[in-house]
Coordinates of C-alpha atoms in Angstrom, one line a residue:
X1 CA -59.8 -73.0 8.6
X2 CA -58.7 -69.4 7.8
X3 CA -61.2 -66.7 7.0
X4 CA -61.3 -66.2 3.3
X5 CA -64.0 -63.5 2.8
X6 CA -63.9 -62.1 -0.7
X7 CA -62.8 -58.4 -0.8
X8 CA -65.2 -56.0 -2.4
X9 CA -64.2 -55.4 -6.0
X10 CA -64.7 -52.1 -7.9
X11 CA -64.2 -51.6 -11.7
X12 CA -60.6 -50.6 -12.4
X13 CA -61.8 -47.4 -14.1
X14 CA -63.1 -46.0 -10.8
X15 CA -59.6 -44.8 -9.9
X16 CA -57.4 -45.7 -7.0
X17 CA -57.0 -44.1 -3.6
X18 CA -57.1 -40.4 -3.1
X19 CA -53.9 -38.4 -2.8
X20 CA -51.0 -37.2 -4.9
X21 CA -49.7 -39.4 -7.7
X22 CA -46.3 -40.7 -6.8
X23 CA -43.4 -39.9 -9.2
X24 CA -43.3 -42.6 -11.9
X25 CA -39.5 -42.7 -11.6
X26 CA -39.6 -43.7 -7.9
X27 CA -38.6 -47.3 -7.3
X28 CA -41.4 -49.4 -5.7
X29 CA -40.6 -51.5 -2.6
X30 CA -41.5 -55.3 -2.7
X31 CA -42.2 -57.2 0.4
X32 CA -42.1 -61.0 0.3
X33 CA -44.7 -62.7 2.6
X34 CA -43.9 -66.2 3.5
X35 CA -45.1 -68.7 6.1
X36 CA -45.9 -72.3 6.6
X37 CA -49.3 -73.7 5.5
X38 CA -52.0 -72.6 7.9
X39 CA -49.8 -70.0 9.7
X40 CA -52.1 -67.1 8.7
X41 CA -50.7 -65.7 5.5
X42 CA -54.0 -65.7 3.7
X43 CA -55.7 -64.0 6.7
X44 CA -53.0 -61.4 6.7
X45 CA -53.3 -60.7 3.0
X46 CA -57.1 -60.6 3.1
X47 CA -56.8 -58.2 6.1
X48 CA -54.5 -56.0 3.9
X49 CA -56.9 -56.2 1.0
X50 CA -60.0 -55.3 2.9
X51 CA -59.0 -53.0 5.8
X52 CA -59.1 -49.2 5.3
X53 CA -55.4 -48.3 5.9
X54 CA -55.0 -45.5 3.3
X55 CA -52.0 -47.3 1.7
X56 CA -52.1 -48.3 -1.9
X57 CA -50.7 -51.8 -2.1
X58 CA -50.6 -54.3 -5.0
X59 CA -50.9 -57.8 -3.7
X60 CA -49.7 -60.8 -5.7
X61 CA -51.4 -63.9 -4.4
X62 CA -49.7 -67.2 -5.2
X63 CA -52.0 -70.0 -6.2
X64 CA -55.1 -69.8 -4.1
X65 CA -56.3 -72.9 -2.2
X66 CA -59.0 -74.8 -4.0
X67 CA -62.4 -73.2 -3.7
X68 CA -61.3 -70.1 -1.8
X69 CA -63.8 -67.2 -2.1
X70 CA -61.2 -65.1 -3.8
X71 CA -60.5 -67.8 -6.4
X72 CA -64.1 -67.5 -7.5
X73 CA -63.6 -63.8 -8.4
X74 CA -60.3 -64.4 -10.2
X75 CA -60.2 -66.6 -13.3
X76 CA -56.8 -68.0 -14.0
X77 CA -55.8 -67.6 -17.7
X78 CA -56.3 -70.6 -20.0
X79 CA -52.7 -71.6 -20.0
X80 CA -52.8 -71.6 -16.2
X81 CA -49.7 -69.4 -16.1
X82 CA -50.9 -66.0 -15.0
X83 CA -54.1 -64.1 -14.4
X84 CA -53.3 -60.9 -16.4
X85 CA -56.0 -58.7 -15.0
X86 CA -55.4 -56.6 -11.9
X87 CA -58.5 -56.1 -9.8
X88 CA -58.9 -52.8 -7.9
X89 CA -60.4 -53.2 -4.5
X90 CA -62.5 -50.7 -2.6
X91 CA -59.7 -49.7 -0.3
X92 CA -57.5 -48.7 -3.2
X93 CA -55.4 -51.9 -3.2
X94 CA -54.8 -54.0 -6.4
X95 CA -54.8 -57.7 -6.4
X96 CA -54.0 -60.6 -8.8
X97 CA -53.2 -64.3 -8.6
X98 CA -50.2 -66.0 -10.2
X99 CA -49.2 -69.6 -10.7
X100 CA -45.5 -68.8 -11.1
X101 CA -42.8 -67.0 -9.1
X102 CA -44.5 -63.6 -9.6
X103 CA -42.0 -61.9 -11.8
X104 CA -44.3 -61.8 -14.8
X105 CA -47.0 -60.4 -12.6
X106 CA -44.7 -57.6 -11.4
X107 CA -43.7 -56.7 -15.0
X108 CA -47.3 -56.6 -15.9
X109 CA -48.1 -54.5 -12.8
X110 CA -45.4 -51.9 -13.6
X111 CA -47.6 -50.8 -16.6
X112 CA -50.0 -49.5 -14.0
X113 CA -47.4 -47.3 -12.2
X114 CA -49.0 -44.5 -10.2
X115 CA -51.8 -46.6 -8.9
X116 CA -49.8 -48.2 -6.0
X117 CA -47.0 -47.5 -3.7
X118 CA -46.1 -51.0 -2.4
X119 CA -46.0 -54.5 -3.7
X120 CA -46.6 -57.6 -1.5
X121 CA -45.6 -60.9 -3.0
X122 CA -46.9 -64.1 -1.4
X123 CA -44.9 -67.3 -1.7
X124 CA -46.4 -70.8 -1.5
X125 CA -46.2 -72.5 1.9
X126 CA -43.1 -74.6 1.2
X127 CA -41.3 -72.1 -1.1
X128 CA -37.8 -70.9 -0.3
X129 CA -38.2 -67.1 0.0
X130 CA -34.4 -66.8 -0.7
X131 CA -34.9 -68.0 -4.3
X132 CA -37.6 -65.4 -4.8
X133 CA -35.6 -62.6 -3.1
X134 CA -32.6 -63.3 -5.2
X135 CA -34.5 -62.7 -8.4
X136 CA -34.7 -59.0 -7.5
X137 CA -30.9 -58.8 -7.2
X138 CA -30.2 -60.7 -10.4
X139 CA -32.8 -59.2 -12.7
X140 CA -31.3 -55.7 -13.3
X141 CA -34.2 -54.6 -15.5
X142 CA -36.6 -55.5 -12.7
X143 CA -34.3 -53.8 -10.3
X144 CA -34.6 -50.4 -12.0
X145 CA -38.3 -50.3 -11.2
X146 CA -38.5 -52.0 -7.8
X147 CA -36.3 -52.9 -4.9
X148 CA -36.6 -55.7 -2.3
X149 CA -37.8 -54.1 1.0
X150 CA -37.8 -57.2 3.2
X151 CA -39.0 -60.7 3.9
X152 CA -41.9 -61.3 6.3
X153 CA -42.5 -64.7 7.7
X154 CA -45.8 -65.7 9.5
X155 CA -45.4 -68.3 12.2
X156 CA -48.3 -70.2 13.8
X157 CA -48.0 -69.9 17.6
X158 CA -49.9 -73.2 18.1
X159 CA -48.1 -75.5 15.5
X160 CA -45.0 -73.4 14.8
X161 CA -42.7 -75.1 17.3
X162 CA -43.6 -78.5 15.8
X163 CA -42.8 -77.3 12.3
X164 CA -39.5 -75.6 13.4
X165 CA -38.2 -78.6 15.3
X166 CA -39.3 -81.3 12.8
X167 CA -36.3 -83.4 11.9
X168 CA -35.8 -83.8 8.2
X169 CA -34.0 -86.7 6.4
X170 CA -30.2 -86.2 5.9
X171 CA -29.4 -83.4 3.4
X172 CA -32.9 -81.8 3.5
X173 CA -33.5 -78.4 5.1
X174 CA -36.4 -77.8 7.4
X175 CA -38.5 -75.4 5.2
X176 CA -40.2 -73.6 8.2
X177 CA -36.7 -73.0 9.8
X178 CA -35.4 -71.7 6.5
X179 CA -38.3 -69.2 6.2
X180 CA -37.5 -68.0 9.8
X181 CA -33.7 -67.8 9.0
X182 CA -34.3 -65.6 5.9
X183 CA -36.9 -63.3 7.5
X184 CA -36.4 -59.6 8.5
X185 CA -39.7 -59.6 10.4
X186 CA -41.5 -62.6 12.0
X187 CA -45.2 -62.4 12.8
X188 CA -46.1 -64.9 15.5
X189 CA -49.8 -65.3 14.8
X190 CA -52.7 -67.0 16.8
X191 CA -51.1 -66.1 20.1
X192 CA -54.6 -66.3 21.7
X193 CA -54.5 -70.1 21.1
X194 CA -51.5 -70.8 23.3
X195 CA -50.4 -70.3 26.9
X196 CA -47.7 -67.8 27.9
X197 CA -45.3 -70.7 28.4
X198 CA -46.0 -72.2 24.9
X199 CA -45.7 -68.7 23.3
X200 CA -42.3 -68.2 25.0
X201 CA -41.1 -71.6 23.6
X202 CA -42.0 -70.5 20.1
X203 CA -40.3 -67.1 20.6
X204 CA -37.2 -68.8 21.9
X205 CA -37.1 -71.2 19.0
X206 CA -37.4 -68.4 16.5
X207 CA -34.7 -66.4 18.2
X208 CA -32.4 -69.4 18.3
X209 CA -32.6 -69.7 14.5
X210 CA -32.5 -65.9 13.7
X211 CA -30.9 -63.7 16.3
X212 CA -31.3 -60.6 14.1
X213 CA -35.1 -60.7 13.3
X214 CA -37.8 -58.4 14.7
X215 CA -40.7 -60.3 16.2
X216 CA -44.4 -59.1 16.2
X217 CA -47.1 -61.1 18.0
X218 CA -50.6 -61.0 16.7
X219 CA -54.1 -62.6 16.7
X220 CA -55.9 -63.2 13.5
X221 CA -53.0 -61.7 11.6
X222 CA -54.0 -58.2 12.5
X223 CA -50.9 -56.0 12.4
X224 CA -50.1 -52.3 12.0
X225 CA -48.9 -52.1 8.4
X226 CA -46.3 -49.5 9.3
X227 CA -44.4 -52.4 11.0
X228 CA -44.6 -54.6 7.9
X229 CA -43.8 -52.0 5.1
X230 CA -40.7 -49.8 4.6
X231 CA -38.3 -52.3 6.4
X232 CA -35.4 -51.3 4.1
X233 CA -33.8 -54.6 5.1
X234 CA -31.7 -54.9 1.9
X235 CA -30.5 -51.4 1.2
X236 CA -28.0 -49.0 2.7
X237 CA -30.8 -47.0 4.4
X238 CA -30.8 -49.8 7.1
X239 CA -27.2 -48.9 8.0
X240 CA -28.0 -46.9 11.2
X241 CA -30.6 -49.3 12.6
X242 CA -28.5 -52.3 11.6
X243 CA -25.6 -50.8 13.5
X244 CA -27.7 -50.7 16.7
X245 CA -29.1 -54.2 16.0
X246 CA -25.7 -55.8 15.4
X247 CA -24.4 -54.6 18.8
X248 CA -27.1 -56.7 20.5
X249 CA -27.1 -59.9 18.4
X250 CA -25.7 -62.9 20.2
X251 CA -24.5 -66.2 18.8
X252 CA -27.3 -68.8 19.4
X253 CA -27.4 -72.6 20.0
X254 CA -29.3 -75.0 17.9
X255 CA -32.4 -76.8 19.2
X256 CA -31.5 -79.7 17.0
X257 CA -28.1 -81.2 16.1
X258 CA -28.2 -79.9 12.6
X259 CA -30.5 -76.9 13.3
X260 CA -30.1 -73.4 11.9
X261 CA -28.4 -71.0 14.2
X262 CA -27.1 -67.4 14.2
X263 CA -23.4 -66.7 14.6
X264 CA -21.9 -63.2 15.1
X265 CA -18.4 -61.9 15.5
X266 CA -16.5 -58.7 15.4
X267 CA -13.0 -58.0 14.0
X268 CA -11.4 -54.5 14.4
X269 CA -9.5 -52.6 11.7
X270 CA -9.8 -51.8 8.0
X271 CA -10.1 -54.6 5.4
X272 CA -9.5 -54.7 1.7
X273 CA -12.6 -55.1 -0.5
X274 CA -11.0 -57.9 -2.6
X275 CA -10.1 -59.8 0.6
X276 CA -13.7 -59.5 1.9
X277 CA -15.0 -60.8 -1.5
X278 CA -12.6 -63.7 -1.3
X279 CA -13.9 -64.6 2.2
X280 CA -17.6 -64.4 1.2
X281 CA -17.0 -66.3 -2.1
X282 CA -15.2 -69.2 -0.2
X283 CA -18.1 -69.3 2.2
X284 CA -21.1 -68.9 -0.1
X285 CA -19.9 -70.1 -3.5
X286 CA -17.1 -72.6 -2.9
X287 CA -18.5 -73.8 0.4
X288 CA -15.0 -74.8 1.4
X289 CA -15.2 -73.4 4.9
X290 CA -15.8 -76.4 7.2
X291 CA -16.6 -76.7 10.9
X292 CA -14.7 -78.8 13.4
X293 CA -16.5 -82.0 12.4
X294 CA -15.6 -81.5 8.7
X295 CA -19.0 -80.4 7.5
X296 CA -19.3 -77.5 5.0
X297 CA -20.9 -74.5 6.6
X298 CA -24.2 -73.7 4.9
X299 CA -24.9 -69.9 5.1
X300 CA -28.6 -69.0 4.4
X301 CA -28.4 -65.3 5.3
X302 CA -25.5 -63.0 5.8
X303 CA -25.6 -59.4 7.1
X304 CA -23.0 -57.0 8.4
X305 CA -21.3 -53.7 8.5
X306 CA -17.7 -53.5 7.5
X307 CA -14.8 -50.9 7.3
X308 CA -13.3 -51.0 3.8
X309 CA -9.9 -49.5 3.2
X310 CA -10.1 -46.1 1.5
X311 CA -13.9 -45.7 2.2
X312 CA -15.0 -43.0 4.5
X313 CA -18.5 -44.6 5.1
X314 CA -19.5 -47.9 6.7
X315 CA -20.3 -50.5 4.1
X316 CA -23.3 -52.9 4.4
X317 CA -22.8 -56.5 3.3
X318 CA -25.9 -58.6 2.5
X319 CA -26.1 -62.2 1.4
X320 CA -28.9 -64.7 0.6
X321 CA -27.8 -68.2 -0.3
X322 CA -25.1 -67.8 -3.0
X323 CA -25.8 -64.1 -3.8
X324 CA -24.3 -61.2 -1.9
X325 CA -24.0 -57.5 -2.3
X326 CA -21.8 -54.7 -0.8
X327 CA -23.1 -51.2 -0.6
X328 CA -22.1 -47.9 1.0
X329 CA -24.3 -46.6 3.8
X330 CA -25.0 -43.0 4.8
X331 CA -23.1 -43.6 8.1
X332 CA -19.6 -42.0 8.0
X333 CA -16.8 -43.2 10.3
X334 CA -15.9 -40.5 12.8
X335 CA -12.3 -39.3 12.8
X336 CA -11.5 -40.8 16.2
X337 CA -13.9 -43.8 15.9
X338 CA -12.4 -47.3 16.2
X339 CA -13.1 -48.9 12.9
X340 CA -14.5 -52.4 13.1
X341 CA -16.2 -55.2 11.1
X342 CA -19.3 -56.9 12.5
X343 CA -20.9 -59.9 10.7
X344 CA -24.0 -61.9 11.4
X345 CA -24.4 -65.3 9.7
X346 CA -27.5 -67.5 9.8
X347 CA -27.2 -71.1 8.6
X348 CA -26.4 -74.7 9.4
X349 CA -23.1 -76.4 10.6
X350 CA -21.9 -72.9 11.6
X351 CA -18.9 -72.7 14.0
X352 CA -18.2 -69.2 15.3
X353 CA -14.5 -69.7 16.2
X354 CA -13.7 -71.3 12.8
X355 CA -15.5 -68.6 10.7
X356 CA -13.8 -65.8 12.7
X357 CA -10.4 -67.4 12.2
X358 CA -11.0 -67.9 8.5
X359 CA -12.2 -64.3 8.2
X360 CA -9.1 -62.9 10.0
X361 CA -6.8 -65.1 7.9
X362 CA -8.4 -64.0 4.6
X363 CA -8.8 -60.3 5.2
X364 CA -5.4 -59.8 6.9
X365 CA -3.5 -61.8 4.2
X366 CA -1.2 -59.6 2.2
X367 CA -2.8 -56.6 3.8
X368 CA 0.1 -54.8 5.3
X369 CA -0.5 -52.4 8.2
X370 CA -4.0 -51.1 7.6

């Protein structure tokens, strides 16, 4: 059973944390916190809500478990849709509970701008974080106030391996694996409950699914918040760190026949933006790129740095399920630098050789001598 001590509440009039008020026009980063049931999400969020960390964070909790201590202090509205009131906690954080995907809560929260610098959005244990993440890309109105900073997934060191390797019926995706596949940061929690060998197995399993992810190991969900916030996983600011990361990512092998894996490849030269769009749309939208056994490749997460014809800076490409985005980074190509395109894909039925062949055929088509 996870600790569910109720955070101290103070009246909202008492004012927030000390310090300068942030500019109201500044966009606020949103971090999605996901994790399988019992992994330690609630403990992590309670730690954030009770610890003195001098950060002003608004936490949106998703459907508390029955009878949790926090539930007693938060009455859900009559219609059961949303608890409209934001509670201010003694450490300057704000907190509310929702029974939907959290968008209404964020819209409601934005009326309190100046009282917080970060938003953490919890998803339910079985939720697909990709569906939640994509809302921030699709909703342009929401996007003018906030931006998606990253997806954090909490994995239970003791039971995580069992969840990650559980075989699902044909056509169904393993939810725990999908959460790992979409994550920008993995917190392996409860490391004190397992041996070094067991911990290494969990680590290897996580890495086999997502070769790009950063891993933190903790006990009782205690983490340095500077490792969880300001990830910049979805914006062009991640260009420089992404460049370093991509150089070390290796293609992985699935633990299960139909498991999720990471595939990475590099193709030198410049490419046309419309050809890149065509490749991504065939892969993500049409799903007509098949592996050697004839199965459609199912890409859950896509990330890469590409060299677009006519652009002086590296471009970052991001994809979550069917949605993708192309944005210029702050990293300029050097005059004598060999331009190259490096992509990392995480998903099922992926075949590195085939994807690379299709990419080359699509981007080189009608391209002339770039």
